[in-house]
Amino acid sequence: MRFLFGLTVILALLLGASVSAQTEPPVTDSVADSVEVPAIPPPAPVTDLKALDTDDDHGHSVTLTWTKSVDAQTGQNTVNGHQIFRWYPAMMDSLAGVDSLKNMRQDIQRAQSANSVFRRALGVAEDALEDLTSGGRGFDALRFTVATPQDDSTFVLDRAFVEQALRDTVATMTTHLPLLPDSIKGLQASFEAAIERLTEAHQAYPEGGSWNLVGLAAKGDTSFVNSGNKDPMSGDFIKDFTDLYYRVDVVTIDETIRTESAIVGPVQSEGQWFNGGRFPVFWAVIIFGFLTMYFVSRARKGDDLYVRPLAGIEAVDDAIGRATEMGRPILYVLGLGTAADVATIASFTVLGRVAKQVAEYQTELIVPTYDPIVMSVAQEVVKSSYLDAGRPDDYKENTVFFVTNLQFAYVAAVNGIMLRELPATNIYMGKFFAESLLLAETGALAGSIQIAGTDEIAQIPFFIVACDYTLIGEELYAASAYLGREPILLGSLKAQDWAKAAVIVLGIVGLVAANLEWGFAKTFLEYFHVTN
Amino acid sequence: MDFTTFLWTTFAAFVTLATFSFLYKDNPFYKFAEHLVVGVAAGYFVIILWHNGLVPNLFRRLADGDWYLLWLNSTMWWYLIPAILGALMWTRFSKRWSWVSRWPMGLYIGISTGVAIPLEMSNRVSKQLYATMIVNPQNPGIDWANFWGHGGFDLLDVASGFSQVLIFIGAVAALIYFFFSKAHTGIFGKAATFGIWILMIGFGASFGFTVMARISLFINRLQFIDQEWIQHAMNPENMVNGSHWPYQLVFWAMILVVVGYMVFELVQHFSSKGKAAPAE
C-alpha cells in the first residue's frame, strides 16, 4: 500500500514537471542575453558619526554613535548591516613588517611554549639516557615497522645510535635551553618598546596604515562600543591616550555594494577614576552602612531589639535534645560554599551555637566539609564553642573533617555517613546546589529530624519538601543573629529590615513615578538606575 | 566495541547499578561505589589543583626567575605573596604555630567580603529595585492599555498590565515576609502570608522543573546501560579472536552477581523475619 502511494506521488511529480516544461514558453538565448540585471545603487551613508571615549569604564574603549542611513528601511539598496573599521598604523598588524606587534606577539608566545615544551622534553630525554646507561632498559636495537601500500618497511636503530642521539639531544638542549629565558625577556622588552611607540605611530594617520574591521552592528543599530583589551599581548588591545580613527560602512545584502561614512577622529580612550554609573550602589552602601552602625550601637547599649521567632531555629534546641536522649550523633552539613559566602558565614554562627549545646549535653557532632578553608574555620568555631561550654577537653580533632572537593563524591560520602551513623538530627545550613535533594532525601530515609537553611533559591524547594523545618533565604542570616544575640549581628539584621522597608516604599513611589509622564518623575527614577 | 572498552563499559554499568542499589538500602556495592568516587575525587582534585591552579597561576608566572634567588628576580615576583600566604595554611599541622594560618584565612575572607558587598548591593538590591519600579524598560510603567492581556483576555500573558501588577504586589509581599522586626500578626501578617504563598508557588514551579531535569538524567543512565552495555554484549559482531563468548561471559557474570546479591538479600530478609517473630 505504501509502495503504491509512493509510486503515485513520484508519477504525479514527473507528470507535473513534464506538463510544466511543455506549457512554459522556451527561453531563447537571445532573450536571456538581452535582460540586464539592474545594478543596485550604493546606499546612502550613515551621518552624524561621533566617536567618544566610553564613560564609566577602565579605559581601552570607544563608543560610536550615528544617525541611520536614509536607505536603512526600504528599497532595493536597503541597508543590511553596519561594519565598523578602525585605522591601524602599519606596525600594528602588518605581517610583512619585521617589528609588527602581531609578529612580535606570536614570537613571544612561540618562545614561551618552546621553553615549556623543551624543559619537559629535556627531562624525558635525561631519564631515557639514564635508563639506557644504567641498564634499566636493556635492548639491542629498536625496530619500527612502517606499513606502506606496497610493502612493510622495517627500520632498525641500534643501541649505539639511540644512545648517541639521546646524548646529542641532551647536550644541545642543555646548551641552548638556558638561553631561552633571556631571549624571551629580550623579545618582551622589544615588544614593550613597540607598545610605547604605538601612540606616535597613530599620529602618522593616514600615512602607511590600513583600515581594519573591528566589529559589526545590526541594521537597526545606531551605536557601537569598540571595547578593546587592556592587555597588550591581546590582539584587540586598545592603547589609552592614543589617537584613534573610525569609519562606519553601510552594506547591502551584497557586501560588495557599500558606502563608507565620513571618517571620525581623532578620539582617545581613557579610564575614569569613578564609575558614575554605579553611584546608586555607592549611596545604597553608605546609607546601609550608617544604618548598620546605628543599630549595632543601639544593640551594644543594651536596647532590646525584637526579632520574631523562627520555627526552624526554635526546633534546633529540640533536635539537639532529641539526639541526646537517643544517644545518636548530630550531623551538621555546611554545604558547598566557600568560607567567603555569606550563607556559609551565617552557618558558622549557627554551628557555633549547636556545638556549644552539643558540648554541654555531651552529644556527638559530625561535621563533614567540602572546602579545606571551610573546614579550618569550622574547626576553630567548634573548638571555641567547646571552650565556651567549659569542656575544652571533650573537643575531638576529627569532629570536623574534610571529605572531598567534588560535589557528588561529597554527597556519596555524606549519604553513607547518614545511613551508617544514623544521626538523630541533620542540620543543613549554608550554600547548596544539586546535592540538596540527595542529602535531604537520604536523611529522611534514615529517620532523622532535619533542619535546613540556604539562600540558594533553586534549592529551597527541595529542602521544603524533604526537611522538617526550612529557613528560607534571608531567614538563615536572621537565624545567626537570633541565636547569637550578638550586637553586630542583631544590628545588621535590624539595618536589613529598615533597608527592606525603604525598598518597599521606594518601589511603590517609583512605580507611581514610572506611570507619570512628568519630567521630574523620570529624573527621580534615574537616581536608582545602575548603568554600568 | 573492542573488548577492553567493553570491560570498562561493564564496570561503568556496574557502578551505575551499585549507585542505584542505594534506593533499596545501604549495601556493600554502594559502599564500594561511594569509596571509589570519593577516592578518585580526592586524587582528581589534587591533579586539577596542580594543573589548573598552581602551574598556570604561580609556576608559569614565576618561570622567568631563578630558584636559587627564590624567584625574587622574576618580573612577576609579587605572585610570591599569595604563594607564601597559601603555604602558611600548612602551619595548621603544628599546634604551636597553627594560629599563623588565621592570617591568610582572615585576608581571604576580608577581601572576598569586600568584593561581595558592592556586587550584592548592585545585583540584588539596586538593579532589582529599579527593575521593580520601571516594570518594562521599553515602556516604563504598568501597561494599562493591555491590562487583561495583549489581544484579548489572557491572564497568563506575562507582559499584560495585570501580570505586572501581580508581580509587583508579589515582590512587596515577599519582602514583607522577610521582615523580622515585627511579628506576623494583623494586616501585616496577612501580607506576609500572601508573600509566602507567592514564594511557595515559585518554589513549586522550580521543583517541578528540576525534577524533570533529574528524570532526564535517570533516562540517560538507563539508555547508557541499554545502548552502551547490553546491546554491545549481545551484538555477535563484537568478537575476541573470532569468538563472541567473552562478551557474553562478562555480561552474564555481572548479571549473576546482581541476581546473586538479590537472592542473598531475600534470604537474609526472610530469615531475619523468622527470627524476629515474637514467641507467643
mmCIF file with all atom_site columns, N, CA, C and O in Angstrom, chain A residues 41-86:
data_model
loop_
_atom_site.group_PDB
_atom_site.id
_atom_site.type_symbol
_atom_site.label_atom_id
_atom_site.label_alt_id
_atom_site.label_comp_id
_atom_site.label_asym_id
_atom_site.label_entity_id
_atom_site.label_seq_id
_atom_site.pdbx_PDB_ins_code
_atom_site.Cartn_x
_atom_site.Cartn_y
_atom_site.Cartn_z
_atom_site.occupancy
_atom_site.B_iso_or_equiv
_atom_site.pdbx_formal_charge
_atom_site.auth_seq_id
_atom_site.auth_comp_id
_atom_site.auth_asym_id
_atom_site.auth_atom_id
_atom_site.pdbx_PDB_model_num
ATOM 1   N N  . PRO A 1 41 ? 22.088 50.448 -6.582 1.00 0.00 ? 41 PRO A N  1
ATOM 2   C CA . PRO A 1 41 ? 22.847 51.666 -6.255 1.00 0.00 ? 41 PRO A CA 1
ATOM 3   C C  . PRO A 1 41 ? 23.356 51.591 -4.824 1.00 0.00 ? 41 PRO A C  1
ATOM 4   O O  . PRO A 1 41 ? 22.693 50.998 -3.965 1.00 0.00 ? 41 PRO A O  1
ATOM 5   N N  . PRO A 1 42 ? 24.523 52.115 -4.549 1.00 0.00 ? 42 PRO A N  1
ATOM 6   C CA . PRO A 1 42 ? 25.025 52.069 -3.169 1.00 0.00 ? 42 PRO A CA 1
ATOM 7   C C  . PRO A 1 42 ? 24.106 52.847 -2.234 1.00 0.00 ? 42 PRO A C  1
ATOM 8   O O  . PRO A 1 42 ? 23.551 53.875 -2.635 1.00 0.00 ? 42 PRO A O  1
ATOM 9   N N  . PRO A 1 43 ? 23.940 52.349 -1.011 1.00 0.00 ? 43 PRO A N  1
ATOM 10  C CA . PRO A 1 43 ? 23.037 53.044 -0.087 1.00 0.00 ? 43 PRO A CA 1
ATOM 11  C C  . PRO A 1 43 ? 23.651 54.356 0.407  1.00 0.00 ? 43 PRO A C  1
ATOM 12  O O  . PRO A 1 43 ? 24.878 54.550 0.311  1.00 0.00 ? 43 PRO A O  1
ATOM 13  N N  . ALA A 1 44 ? 22.793 55.204 0.920  1.00 0.00 ? 44 ALA A N  1
ATOM 14  C CA . ALA A 1 44 ? 23.291 56.469 1.492  1.00 0.00 ? 44 ALA A CA 1
ATOM 15  C C  . ALA A 1 44 ? 24.076 56.154 2.761  1.00 0.00 ? 44 ALA A C  1
ATOM 16  O O  . ALA A 1 44 ? 23.761 55.198 3.467  1.00 0.00 ? 44 ALA A O  1
ATOM 17  N N  . PRO A 1 45 ? 25.119 56.911 3.047  1.00 0.00 ? 45 PRO A N  1
ATOM 18  C CA . PRO A 1 45 ? 25.948 56.600 4.224  1.00 0.00 ? 45 PRO A CA 1
ATOM 19  C C  . PRO A 1 45 ? 25.256 56.983 5.529  1.00 0.00 ? 45 PRO A C  1
ATOM 20  O O  . PRO A 1 45 ? 24.255 57.706 5.517  1.00 0.00 ? 45 PRO A O  1
ATOM 21  N N  . VAL A 1 46 ? 25.804 56.474 6.643  1.00 0.00 ? 46 VAL A N  1
ATOM 22  C CA . VAL A 1 46 ? 25.328 56.953 7.942  1.00 0.00 ? 46 VAL A CA 1
ATOM 23  C C  . VAL A 1 46 ? 25.830 58.379 8.113  1.00 0.00 ? 46 VAL A C  1
ATOM 24  O O  . VAL A 1 46 ? 26.863 58.752 7.540  1.00 0.00 ? 46 VAL A O  1
ATOM 25  N N  . THR A 1 47 ? 25.100 59.149 8.851  1.00 0.00 ? 47 THR A N  1
ATOM 26  C CA . THR A 1 47 ? 25.506 60.547 9.035  1.00 0.00 ? 47 THR A CA 1
ATOM 27  C C  . THR A 1 47 ? 25.692 60.839 10.520 1.00 0.00 ? 47 THR A C  1
ATOM 28  O O  . THR A 1 47 ? 25.318 60.024 11.377 1.00 0.00 ? 47 THR A O  1
ATOM 29  N N  . ASP A 1 48 ? 26.236 61.995 10.758 1.00 0.00 ? 48 ASP A N  1
ATOM 30  C CA . ASP A 1 48 ? 26.381 62.471 12.144 1.00 0.00 ? 48 ASP A CA 1
ATOM 31  C C  . ASP A 1 48 ? 27.172 61.477 13.000 1.00 0.00 ? 48 ASP A C  1
ATOM 32  O O  . ASP A 1 48 ? 26.842 61.246 14.164 1.00 0.00 ? 48 ASP A O  1
ATOM 33  N N  . LEU A 1 49 ? 28.195 60.883 12.400 1.00 0.00 ? 49 LEU A N  1
ATOM 34  C CA . LEU A 1 49 ? 29.002 59.891 13.124 1.00 0.00 ? 49 LEU A CA 1
ATOM 35  C C  . LEU A 1 49 ? 29.847 60.584 14.186 1.00 0.00 ? 49 LEU A C  1
ATOM 36  O O  . LEU A 1 49 ? 30.541 61.561 13.889 1.00 0.00 ? 49 LEU A O  1
ATOM 37  N N  . LYS A 1 50 ? 29.753 60.080 15.398 1.00 0.00 ? 50 LYS A N  1
ATOM 38  C CA . LYS A 1 50 ? 30.529 60.652 16.512 1.00 0.00 ? 50 LYS A CA 1
ATOM 39  C C  . LYS A 1 50 ? 31.263 59.529 17.229 1.00 0.00 ? 50 LYS A C  1
ATOM 40  O O  . LYS A 1 50 ? 30.737 58.424 17.345 1.00 0.00 ? 50 LYS A O  1
ATOM 41  N N  . ALA A 1 51 ? 32.454 59.820 17.694 1.00 0.00 ? 51 ALA A N  1
ATOM 42  C CA . ALA A 1 51 ? 33.225 58.843 18.469 1.00 0.00 ? 51 ALA A CA 1
ATOM 43  C C  . ALA A 1 51 ? 33.656 59.504 19.763 1.00 0.00 ? 51 ALA A C  1
ATOM 44  O O  . ALA A 1 51 ? 34.242 60.585 19.759 1.00 0.00 ? 51 ALA A O  1
ATOM 45  N N  . LEU A 1 52 ? 33.324 58.869 20.867 1.00 0.00 ? 52 LEU A N  1
ATOM 46  C CA . LEU A 1 52 ? 33.672 59.421 22.187 1.00 0.00 ? 52 LEU A CA 1
ATOM 47  C C  . LEU A 1 52 ? 34.231 58.310 23.068 1.00 0.00 ? 52 LEU A C  1
ATOM 48  O O  . LEU A 1 52 ? 33.887 57.134 22.888 1.00 0.00 ? 52 LEU A O  1
ATOM 49  N N  . ASP A 1 53 ? 35.060 58.705 24.008 1.00 0.00 ? 53 ASP A N  1
ATOM 50  C CA . ASP A 1 53 ? 35.547 57.727 24.978 1.00 0.00 ? 53 ASP A CA 1
ATOM 51  C C  . ASP A 1 53 ? 34.341 57.160 25.749 1.00 0.00 ? 53 ASP A C  1
ATOM 52  O O  . ASP A 1 53 ? 33.431 57.902 26.123 1.00 0.00 ? 53 ASP A O  1
ATOM 53  N N  . THR A 1 54 ? 34.323 55.851 25.965 1.00 0.00 ? 54 THR A N  1
ATOM 54  C CA . THR A 1 54 ? 33.208 55.235 26.711 1.00 0.00 ? 54 THR A CA 1
ATOM 55  C C  . THR A 1 54 ? 33.264 55.684 28.168 1.00 0.00 ? 54 THR A C  1
ATOM 56  O O  . THR A 1 54 ? 34.316 55.614 28.795 1.00 0.00 ? 54 THR A O  1
ATOM 57  N N  . ASP A 1 55 ? 32.117 56.133 28.643 1.00 0.00 ? 55 ASP A N  1
ATOM 58  C CA . ASP A 1 55 ? 32.045 56.639 30.026 1.00 0.00 ? 55 ASP A CA 1
ATOM 59  C C  . ASP A 1 55 ? 32.117 55.513 31.046 1.00 0.00 ? 55 ASP A C  1
ATOM 60  O O  . ASP A 1 55 ? 31.754 54.374 30.744 1.00 0.00 ? 55 ASP A O  1
ATOM 61  N N  . ASP A 1 56 ? 32.541 55.864 32.225 1.00 0.00 ? 56 ASP A N  1
ATOM 62  C CA . ASP A 1 56 ? 32.439 54.968 33.391 1.00 0.00 ? 56 ASP A CA 1
ATOM 63  C C  . ASP A 1 56 ? 33.052 53.591 33.138 1.00 0.00 ? 56 ASP A C  1
ATOM 64  O O  . ASP A 1 56 ? 32.420 52.553 33.370 1.00 0.00 ? 56 ASP A O  1
ATOM 65  N N  . ASP A 1 57 ? 34.259 53.575 32.610 1.00 0.00 ? 57 ASP A N  1
ATOM 66  C CA . ASP A 1 57 ? 34.919 52.280 32.414 1.00 0.00 ? 57 ASP A CA 1
ATOM 67  C C  . ASP A 1 57 ? 36.397 52.397 32.792 1.00 0.00 ? 57 ASP A C  1
ATOM 68  O O  . ASP A 1 57 ? 36.852 53.438 33.258 1.00 0.00 ? 57 ASP A O  1
ATOM 69  N N  . HIS A 1 58 ? 37.130 51.305 32.572 1.00 0.00 ? 58 HIS A N  1
ATOM 70  C CA . HIS A 1 58 ? 38.550 51.308 32.926 1.00 0.00 ? 58 HIS A CA 1
ATOM 71  C C  . HIS A 1 58 ? 39.425 51.726 31.748 1.00 0.00 ? 58 HIS A C  1
ATOM 72  O O  . HIS A 1 58 ? 40.631 51.551 31.758 1.00 0.00 ? 58 HIS A O  1
ATOM 73  N N  . GLY A 1 59 ? 38.827 52.270 30.699 1.00 0.00 ? 59 GLY A N  1
ATOM 74  C CA . GLY A 1 59 ? 39.568 52.705 29.520 1.00 0.00 ? 59 GLY A CA 1
ATOM 75  C C  . GLY A 1 59 ? 39.527 51.661 28.423 1.00 0.00 ? 59 GLY A C  1
ATOM 76  O O  . GLY A 1 59 ? 38.726 50.712 28.470 1.00 0.00 ? 59 GLY A O  1
ATOM 77  N N  . HIS A 1 60 ? 40.352 51.864 27.386 1.00 0.00 ? 60 HIS A N  1
ATOM 78  C CA . HIS A 1 60 ? 40.507 50.909 26.283 1.00 0.00 ? 60 HIS A CA 1
ATOM 79  C C  . HIS A 1 60 ? 39.186 50.684 25.535 1.00 0.00 ? 60 HIS A C  1
ATOM 80  O O  . HIS A 1 60 ? 38.939 49.587 25.043 1.00 0.00 ? 60 HIS A O  1
ATOM 81  N N  . SER A 1 61 ? 38.348 51.695 25.504 1.00 0.00 ? 61 SER A N  1
ATOM 82  C CA . SER A 1 61 ? 37.046 51.510 24.857 1.00 0.00 ? 61 SER A CA 1
ATOM 83  C C  . SER A 1 61 ? 36.550 52.839 24.287 1.00 0.00 ? 61 SER A C  1
ATOM 84  O O  . SER A 1 61 ? 36.703 53.879 24.907 1.00 0.00 ? 61 SER A O  1
ATOM 85  N N  . VAL A 1 62 ? 35.964 52.775 23.076 1.00 0.00 ? 62 VAL A N  1
ATOM 86  C CA . VAL A 1 62 ? 35.431 53.968 22.417 1.00 0.00 ? 62 VAL A CA 1
ATOM 87  C C  . VAL A 1 62 ? 34.005 53.660 21.984 1.00 0.00 ? 62 VAL A C  1
ATOM 88  O O  . VAL A 1 62 ? 33.719 52.555 21.507 1.00 0.00 ? 62 VAL A O  1
ATOM 89  N N  . THR A 1 63 ? 33.109 54.638 22.159 1.00 0.00 ? 63 THR A N  1
ATOM 90  C CA . THR A 1 63 ? 31.710 54.441 21.755 1.00 0.00 ? 63 THR A CA 1
ATOM 91  C C  . THR A 1 63 ? 31.415 55.283 20.521 1.00 0.00 ? 63 THR A C  1
ATOM 92  O O  . THR A 1 63 ? 31.704 56.486 20.506 1.00 0.00 ? 63 THR A O  1
ATOM 93  N N  . LEU A 1 64 ? 30.863 54.647 19.516 1.00 0.00 ? 64 LEU A N  1
ATOM 94  C CA . LEU A 1 64 ? 30.496 55.345 18.281 1.00 0.00 ? 64 LEU A CA 1
ATOM 95  C C  . LEU A 1 64 ? 28.974 55.484 18.228 1.00 0.00 ? 64 LEU A C  1
ATOM 96  O O  . LEU A 1 64 ? 28.258 54.542 18.595 1.00 0.00 ? 64 LEU A O  1
ATOM 97  N N  . THR A 1 65 ? 28.501 56.642 17.779 1.00 0.00 ? 65 THR A N  1
ATOM 98  C CA . THR A 1 65 ? 27.055 56.809 17.561 1.00 0.00 ? 65 THR A CA 1
ATOM 99  C C  . THR A 1 65 ? 26.860 57.439 16.186 1.00 0.00 ? 65 THR A C  1
ATOM 100 O O  . THR A 1 65 ? 27.748 58.145 15.701 1.00 0.00 ? 65 THR A O  1
ATOM 101 N N  . TRP A 1 66 ? 25.746 57.162 15.566 1.00 0.00 ? 66 TRP A N  1
ATOM 102 C CA . TRP A 1 66 ? 25.483 57.714 14.245 1.00 0.00 ? 66 TRP A CA 1
ATOM 103 C C  . TRP A 1 66 ? 23.986 57.795 14.002 1.00 0.00 ? 66 TRP A C  1
ATOM 104 O O  . TRP A 1 66 ? 23.186 57.216 14.760 1.00 0.00 ? 66 TRP A O  1
ATOM 105 N N  . THR A 1 67 ? 23.643 58.516 12.942 1.00 0.00 ? 67 THR A N  1
ATOM 106 C CA . THR A 1 67 ? 22.245 58.543 12.503 1.00 0.00 ? 67 THR A CA 1
ATOM 107 C C  . THR A 1 67 ? 22.124 57.564 11.342 1.00 0.00 ? 67 THR A C  1
ATOM 108 O O  . THR A 1 67 ? 22.999 57.526 10.467 1.00 0.00 ? 67 THR A O  1
ATOM 109 N N  . LYS A 1 68 ? 21.055 56.797 11.360 1.00 0.00 ? 68 LYS A N  1
ATOM 110 C CA . LYS A 1 68 ? 20.917 55.725 10.364 1.00 0.00 ? 68 LYS A CA 1
ATOM 111 C C  . LYS A 1 68 ? 20.896 56.278 8.939  1.00 0.00 ? 68 LYS A C  1
ATOM 112 O O  . LYS A 1 68 ? 20.451 57.413 8.701  1.00 0.00 ? 68 LYS A O  1
ATOM 113 N N  . SER A 1 69 ? 21.325 55.474 8.008  1.00 0.00 ? 69 SER A N  1
ATOM 114 C CA . SER A 1 69 ? 21.267 55.820 6.593  1.00 0.00 ? 69 SER A CA 1
ATOM 115 C C  . SER A 1 69 ? 19.802 55.998 6.187  1.00 0.00 ? 69 SER A C  1
ATOM 116 O O  . SER A 1 69 ? 18.921 55.300 6.712  1.00 0.00 ? 69 SER A O  1
ATOM 117 N N  . VAL A 1 70 ? 19.546 56.877 5.236  1.00 0.00 ? 70 VAL A N  1
ATOM 118 C CA . VAL A 1 70 ? 18.156 57.053 4.786  1.00 0.00 ? 70 VAL A CA 1
ATOM 119 C C  . VAL A 1 70 ? 17.665 55.806 4.056  1.00 0.00 ? 70 VAL A C  1
ATOM 120 O O  . VAL A 1 70 ? 16.477 55.610 3.864  1.00 0.00 ? 70 VAL A O  1
ATOM 121 N N  . ASP A 1 71 ? 18.612 54.950 3.657  1.00 0.00 ? 71 ASP A N  1
ATOM 122 C CA . ASP A 1 71 ? 18.228 53.707 2.985  1.00 0.00 ? 71 ASP A CA 1
ATOM 123 C C  . ASP A 1 71 ? 18.131 52.536 3.959  1.00 0.00 ? 71 ASP A C  1
ATOM 124 O O  . ASP A 1 71 ? 18.183 51.375 3.541  1.00 0.00 ? 71 ASP A O  1
ATOM 125 N N  . ALA A 1 72 ? 18.030 52.864 5.227  1.00 0.00 ? 72 ALA A N  1
ATOM 126 C CA . ALA A 1 72 ? 18.030 51.777 6.226  1.00 0.00 ? 72 ALA A CA 1
ATOM 127 C C  . ALA A 1 72 ? 16.693 51.067 6.313  1.00 0.00 ? 72 ALA A C  1
ATOM 128 O O  . ALA A 1 72 ? 16.583 50.047 6.970  1.00 0.00 ? 72 ALA A O  1
ATOM 129 N N  . GLN A 1 73 ? 15.670 51.569 5.675  1.00 0.00 ? 73 GLN A N  1
ATOM 130 C CA . GLN A 1 73 ? 14.347 50.979 5.857  1.00 0.00 ? 73 GLN A CA 1
ATOM 131 C C  . GLN A 1 73 ? 13.889 50.134 4.673  1.00 0.00 ? 73 GLN A C  1
ATOM 132 O O  . GLN A 1 73 ? 13.614 48.964 4.812  1.00 0.00 ? 73 GLN A O  1
ATOM 133 N N  . THR A 1 74 ? 13.824 50.749 3.511  1.00 0.00 ? 74 THR A N  1
ATOM 134 C CA . THR A 1 74 ? 13.222 50.044 2.373  1.00 0.00 ? 74 THR A CA 1
ATOM 135 C C  . THR A 1 74 ? 14.068 50.241 1.122  1.00 0.00 ? 74 THR A C  1
ATOM 136 O O  . THR A 1 74 ? 15.098 50.910 1.149  1.00 0.00 ? 74 THR A O  1
ATOM 137 N N  . GLY A 1 75 ? 13.593 49.667 0.045  1.00 0.00 ? 75 GLY A N  1
ATOM 138 C CA . GLY A 1 75 ? 14.249 49.878 -1.250 1.00 0.00 ? 75 GLY A CA 1
ATOM 139 C C  . GLY A 1 75 ? 15.169 48.737 -1.604 1.00 0.00 ? 75 GLY A C  1
ATOM 140 O O  . GLY A 1 75 ? 15.519 47.892 -0.785 1.00 0.00 ? 75 GLY A O  1
ATOM 141 N N  . GLN A 1 76 ? 15.571 48.750 -2.850 1.00 0.00 ? 76 GLN A N  1
ATOM 142 C CA . GLN A 1 76 ? 16.430 47.682 -3.366 1.00 0.00 ? 76 GLN A CA 1
ATOM 143 C C  . GLN A 1 76 ? 17.799 47.707 -2.674 1.00 0.00 ? 76 GLN A C  1
ATOM 144 O O  . GLN A 1 76 ? 18.413 46.688 -2.447 1.00 0.00 ? 76 GLN A O  1
ATOM 145 N N  . ASN A 1 77 ? 18.228 48.930 -2.367 1.00 0.00 ? 77 ASN A N  1
ATOM 146 C CA . ASN A 1 77 ? 19.562 49.087 -1.775 1.00 0.00 ? 77 ASN A CA 1
ATOM 147 C C  . ASN A 1 77 ? 19.479 49.250 -0.254 1.00 0.00 ? 77 ASN A C  1
ATOM 148 O O  . ASN A 1 77 ? 20.252 49.973 0.338  1.00 0.00 ? 77 ASN A O  1
ATOM 149 N N  . THR A 1 78 ? 18.483 48.581 0.309  1.00 0.00 ? 78 THR A N  1
ATOM 150 C CA . THR A 1 78 ? 18.308 48.732 1.758  1.00 0.00 ? 78 THR A CA 1
ATOM 151 C C  . THR A 1 78 ? 19.545 48.231 2.525  1.00 0.00 ? 78 THR A C  1
ATOM 152 O O  . THR A 1 78 ? 20.210 47.282 2.101  1.00 0.00 ? 78 THR A O  1
ATOM 153 N N  . VAL A 1 79 ? 19.801 48.884 3.649  1.00 0.00 ? 79 VAL A N  1
ATOM 154 C CA . VAL A 1 79 ? 20.992 48.546 4.446  1.00 0.00 ? 79 VAL A CA 1
ATOM 155 C C  . VAL A 1 79 ? 20.772 47.215 5.145  1.00 0.00 ? 79 VAL A C  1
ATOM 156 O O  . VAL A 1 79 ? 19.751 46.996 5.777  1.00 0.00 ? 79 VAL A O  1
ATOM 157 N N  . ASN A 1 80 ? 21.766 46.345 5.018  1.00 0.00 ? 80 ASN A N  1
ATOM 158 C CA . ASN A 1 80 ? 21.664 45.029 5.670  1.00 0.00 ? 80 ASN A CA 1
ATOM 159 C C  . ASN A 1 80 ? 22.421 44.993 6.990  1.00 0.00 ? 80 ASN A C  1
ATOM 160 O O  . ASN A 1 80 ? 22.200 44.111 7.811  1.00 0.00 ? 80 ASN A O  1
ATOM 161 N N  . GLY A 1 81 ? 23.336 45.937 7.176  1.00 0.00 ? 81 GLY A N  1
ATOM 162 C CA . GLY A 1 81 ? 24.112 45.960 8.428  1.00 0.00 ? 81 GLY A CA 1
ATOM 163 C C  . GLY A 1 81 ? 25.198 47.024 8.365  1.00 0.00 ? 81 GLY A C  1
ATOM 164 O O  . GLY A 1 81 ? 25.354 47.717 7.353  1.00 0.00 ? 81 GLY A O  1
ATOM 165 N N  . HIS A 1 82 ? 25.899 47.140 9.457  1.00 0.00 ? 82 HIS A N  1
ATOM 166 C CA . HIS A 1 82 ? 26.990 48.118 9.531  1.00 0.00 ? 82 HIS A CA 1
ATOM 167 C C  . HIS A 1 82 ? 28.298 47.391 9.822  1.00 0.00 ? 82 HIS A C  1
ATOM 168 O O  . HIS A 1 82 ? 28.305 46.445 10.615 1.00 0.00 ? 82 HIS A O  1
ATOM 169 N N  . GLN A 1 83 ? 29.355 47.842 9.198  1.00 0.00 ? 83 GLN A N  1
ATOM 170 C CA . GLN A 1 83 ? 30.689 47.307 9.511  1.00 0.00 ? 83 GLN A CA 1
ATOM 171 C C  . GLN A 1 83 ? 31.530 48.462 10.048 1.00 0.00 ? 83 GLN A C  1
ATOM 172 O O  . GLN A 1 83 ? 31.588 49.535 9.434  1.00 0.00 ? 83 GLN A O  1
ATOM 173 N N  . ILE A 1 84 ? 32.167 48.230 11.184 1.00 0.00 ? 84 ILE A N  1
ATOM 174 C CA . ILE A 1 84 ? 32.925 49.309 11.833 1.00 0.00 ? 84 ILE A CA 1
ATOM 175 C C  . ILE A 1 84 ? 34.419 49.066 11.609 1.00 0.00 ? 84 ILE A C  1
ATOM 176 O O  . ILE A 1 84 ? 34.925 47.964 11.891 1.00 0.00 ? 84 ILE A O  1
ATOM 177 N N  . PHE A 1 85 ? 35.078 50.079 11.102 1.00 0.00 ? 85 PHE A N  1
ATOM 178 C CA . PHE A 1 85 ? 36.511 49.974 10.796 1.00 0.00 ? 85 PHE A CA 1
ATOM 179 C C  . PHE A 1 85 ? 37.309 50.943 11.659 1.00 0.00 ? 85 PHE A C  1
ATOM 180 O O  . PHE A 1 85 ? 36.837 52.044 11.962 1.00 0.00 ? 85 PHE A O  1
ATOM 181 N N  . ARG A 1 86 ? 38.495 50.496 12.032 1.00 0.00 ? 86 ARG A N  1
ATOM 182 C CA . ARG A 1 86 ? 39.422 51.377 12.756 1.00 0.00 ? 86 ARG A CA 1
ATOM 183 C C  . ARG A 1 86 ? 40.740 51.411 12.005 1.00 0.00 ? 86 ARG A C  1
ATOM 184 O O  . ARG A 1 86 ? 41.162 50.388 11.454 1.00 0.00 ? 86 ARG A O  1
#
